[in-house]
PDB file of C-alpha atoms in Angstrom:
ATOM      1  CA  MET G   1     -44.999  73.850  10.957  1.00 71.00           C
ATOM      2  CA  LYS G   2     -44.614  73.645  14.709  1.00 81.00           C
ATOM      3  CA  PHE G   3     -46.029  71.141  17.140  1.00 86.00           C
ATOM      4  CA  CYS G   4     -47.225  71.917  20.641  1.00 88.00           C
ATOM      5  CA  ASP G   5     -44.724  71.124  23.402  1.00 87.00           C
ATOM      6  CA  GLU G   6     -47.600  70.313  25.754  1.00 87.00           C
ATOM      7  CA  CYS G   7     -49.999  68.106  23.762  1.00 90.00           C
ATOM      8  CA  GLY G   8     -48.289  67.482  20.388  1.00 87.00           C
ATOM      9  CA  SER G   9     -51.017  69.101  18.260  1.00 88.00           C
ATOM     10  CA  ILE G  10     -50.213  71.342  15.297  1.00 88.00           C
ATOM     11  CA  MET G  11     -49.757  74.942  16.367  1.00 87.00           C
ATOM     12  CA  HIS G  12     -51.146  77.877  14.386  1.00 89.00           C
ATOM     13  CA  LYS G  13     -49.591  81.275  13.689  1.00 87.00           C
ATOM     14  CA  GLU G  14     -51.254  84.292  15.240  1.00 88.00           C
ATOM     15  CA  ASP G  15     -49.151  87.431  14.714  1.00 85.00           C
ATOM     16  CA  ASN G  16     -45.791  86.773  16.450  1.00 85.00           C
ATOM     17  CA  THR G  17     -47.060  83.834  18.466  1.00 90.00           C
ATOM     18  CA  TRP G  18     -47.639  80.109  17.922  1.00 90.00           C
ATOM     19  CA  VAL G  19     -50.962  79.086  19.488  1.00 93.00           C
ATOM     20  CA  CYS G  20     -52.221  75.559  20.130  1.00 92.00           C
ATOM     21  CA  ARG G  21     -55.960  75.388  19.513  1.00 91.00           C
ATOM     22  CA  SER G  22     -56.210  72.121  21.445  1.00 89.00           C
ATOM     23  CA  CYS G  23     -54.747  73.047  24.822  1.00 92.00           C
ATOM     24  CA  GLY G  24     -54.153  76.808  24.573  1.00 91.00           C
ATOM     25  CA  TYR G  25     -50.352  76.648  24.904  1.00 92.00           C
ATOM     26  CA  GLU G  26     -48.551  79.647  23.374  1.00 91.00           C
ATOM     27  CA  ALA G  27     -44.956  80.093  22.210  1.00 89.00           C
ATOM     28  CA  SER G  28     -43.212  83.065  20.636  1.00 87.00           C
ATOM     29  CA  ARG G  29     -42.222  82.793  16.976  1.00 86.00           C
ATOM     30  CA  ASP G  30     -38.612  83.015  15.798  1.00 81.00           C
ATOM     31  CA  THR G  31     -39.073  84.495  12.311  1.00 77.00           C
ATOM     32  CA  ALA G  32     -35.324  84.345  11.532  1.00 80.00           C
ATOM     33  CA  ALA G  33     -35.261  80.585  12.191  1.00 76.00           C
ATOM     34  CA  GLU G  34     -38.495  80.103  10.231  1.00 75.00           C
ATOM     35  CA  GLN G  35     -36.997  81.783   7.153  1.00 75.00           C
ATOM     36  CA  LYS G  36     -34.072  79.338   7.168  1.00 76.00           C
ATOM     37  CA  MET G  37     -36.400  76.325   7.067  1.00 69.00           C
ATOM     38  CA  VAL G  38     -36.805  74.587   3.715  1.00 66.00           C
ATOM     39  CA  THR G  39     -40.340  73.666   2.826  1.00 66.00           C
ATOM     40  CA  THR G  40     -41.320  70.898   0.447  1.00 64.00           C
ATOM     41  CA  GLN G  41     -42.535  73.583  -1.948  1.00 61.00           C
ATOM     42  CA  ALA G  42     -39.064  75.163  -2.025  1.00 54.00           C
ATOM     43  CA  GLN G  43     -37.173  71.919  -2.558  1.00 56.00           C
ATOM     44  CA  GLU G  44     -35.875  71.259  -6.042  1.00 59.00           C
ATOM     45  CA  ASP G  45     -37.397  68.400  -7.964  1.00 58.00           C
ATOM     46  CA  GLY G  46     -34.609  65.873  -8.362  1.00 60.00           C
ATOM     47  CA  GLY G  47     -36.496  64.078 -11.107  1.00 61.00           C
ATOM     48  CA  ILE G  48     -37.157  60.401 -11.458  1.00 64.00           C
ATOM     49  CA  VAL G  49     -34.316  58.077 -10.557  1.00 59.00           C
ATOM     50  CA  ASP G  50     -34.017  55.200 -13.014  1.00 59.00           C
ATOM     51  CA  ILE G  51     -33.173  52.007 -11.141  1.00 54.00           C
ATOM     52  CA  SER G  52     -34.116  49.590 -13.906  1.00 57.00           C
ATOM     53  CA  GLU G  53     -30.474  48.569 -14.325  1.00 55.00           C
ATOM     54  CA  ALA G  54     -29.913  48.142 -10.586  1.00 54.00           C
ATOM     55  CA  GLU G  55     -28.744  44.727  -9.468  1.00 55.00           C
ATOM     56  CA  ASP G  56     -30.694  44.537  -6.225  1.00 57.00           C
ATOM     57  CA  ARG G  57     -34.488  44.435  -6.518  1.00 58.00           C
ATOM     58  CA  GLY G  58     -34.918  44.107  -2.774  1.00 76.00           C
ATOM     59  CA  LEU G  59     -35.836  40.456  -3.306  1.00 86.00           C
ATOM     60  CA  PRO G  60     -33.874  37.387  -2.269  1.00 89.00           C
ATOM     61  CA  SER G  61     -32.122  35.459  -5.026  1.00 88.00           C
ATOM     62  CA  THR G  62     -31.497  31.758  -5.479  1.00 91.00           C
ATOM     63  CA  SER G  63     -29.735  29.319  -7.754  1.00 93.00           C
ATOM     64  CA  VAL G  64     -32.245  28.183 -10.382  1.00 93.00           C
ATOM     65  CA  VAL G  65     -31.992  27.812 -14.184  1.00 94.00           C
ATOM     66  CA  CYS G  66     -34.001  30.282 -16.268  1.00 93.00           C
ATOM     67  CA  PRO G  67     -36.070  28.471 -18.927  1.00 93.00           C
ATOM     68  CA  ASN G  68     -35.586  31.419 -21.286  1.00 93.00           C
ATOM     69  CA  CYS G  69     -31.807  32.094 -21.249  1.00 95.00           C
ATOM     70  CA  ASP G  70     -30.290  29.309 -19.082  1.00 93.00           C
ATOM     71  CA  ASN G  71     -28.956  31.836 -16.562  1.00 94.00           C
ATOM     72  CA  ASP G  72     -28.410  30.157 -13.176  1.00 94.00           C
ATOM     73  CA  ARG G  73     -29.634  32.939 -10.853  1.00 93.00           C
ATOM     74  CA  ALA G  74     -33.095  34.441 -10.213  1.00 92.00           C
ATOM     75  CA  TYR G  75     -34.918  36.628  -7.718  1.00 92.00           C
ATOM     76  CA  TRP G  76     -37.894  34.982  -6.051  1.00 90.00           C
ATOM     77  CA  TYR G  77     -40.991  35.847  -4.044  1.00 90.00           C
ATOM     78  CA  MET G  78     -44.005  33.974  -2.697  1.00 88.00           C
ATOM     79  CA  GLN G  79     -47.623  34.887  -3.363  1.00 85.00           C
ATOM     80  CA  GLN G  80     -50.935  33.358  -2.351  1.00 84.00           C
ATOM     81  CA  ILE G  81     -52.887  32.922  -5.598  1.00 80.00           C
ATOM     82  CA  ARG G  82     -55.182  30.035  -4.690  1.00 78.00           C
ATOM     83  CA  SER G  83     -57.472  29.477  -1.754  1.00 81.00           C
ATOM     84  CA  ALA G  84     -56.075  29.984   1.731  1.00 80.00           C
ATOM     85  CA  ASP G  85     -55.927  26.270   2.516  1.00 82.00           C
ATOM     86  CA  GLU G  86     -53.440  25.662  -0.337  1.00 80.00           C
ATOM     87  CA  SER G  87     -49.755  26.529  -0.352  1.00 82.00           C
ATOM     88  CA  GLU G  88     -48.295  29.735  -1.772  1.00 84.00           C
ATOM     89  CA  THR G  89     -46.771  29.833  -5.256  1.00 87.00           C
ATOM     90  CA  ARG G  90     -43.121  30.796  -5.686  1.00 90.00           C
ATOM     91  CA  PHE G  91     -42.393  33.205  -8.539  1.00 91.00           C
ATOM     92  CA  PHE G  92     -38.979  33.766 -10.144  1.00 93.00           C
ATOM     93  CA  ILE G  93     -37.472  36.710 -12.066  1.00 93.00           C
ATOM     94  CA  CYS G  94     -34.280  35.978 -14.006  1.00 93.00           C
ATOM     95  CA  THR G  95     -31.378  38.237 -12.996  1.00 91.00           C
ATOM     96  CA  GLU G  96     -30.219  38.437 -16.639  1.00 92.00           C
ATOM     97  CA  CYS G  97     -33.214  38.567 -19.014  1.00 93.00           C
ATOM     98  CA  GLU G  98     -35.924  39.359 -16.405  1.00 91.00           C
ATOM     99  CA  HIS G  99     -38.054  36.452 -17.663  1.00 93.00           C
ATOM    100  CA  ARG G 100     -40.761  35.588 -15.128  1.00 92.00           C
ATOM    101  CA  TRP G 101     -42.026  32.115 -14.289  1.00 93.00           C
ATOM    102  CA  ARG G 102     -43.523  30.265 -11.379  1.00 89.00           C
ATOM    103  CA  GLU G 103     -42.890  27.040  -9.525  1.00 84.00           C
ATOM    104  CA  ASP G 104     -46.039  24.983  -9.107  1.00 69.00           C
ATOM    105  CA  ASP G 105     -46.597  22.268  -6.537  1.00 54.00           C
ATOM    106  CA  HIS G 106     -47.402  18.997  -8.276  1.00 46.00           C
TER     107      HIS G 106
END
């Protein structure tokens, strides 16, 4: 895939030339360079990467006791589950047993 140097639109192949259908710009094709390009269809499928055992969930962690296993560390995130005029609820995920619980405002 090539983009137009003039207007940025996608260019189309016409024989040995790239042609922009938006502005009419033309550029010659370099077939040797095009053959070296790797397309997404030609890329190998690396398979699914299992990150279930990864330490970092991309969430912040804090010091809090898990009610399930008494571990002293948990990931946390905030979510609005009630009406907009009420505060958000903080949810925790234990770093050891992955037990989930929430902190309610009382």
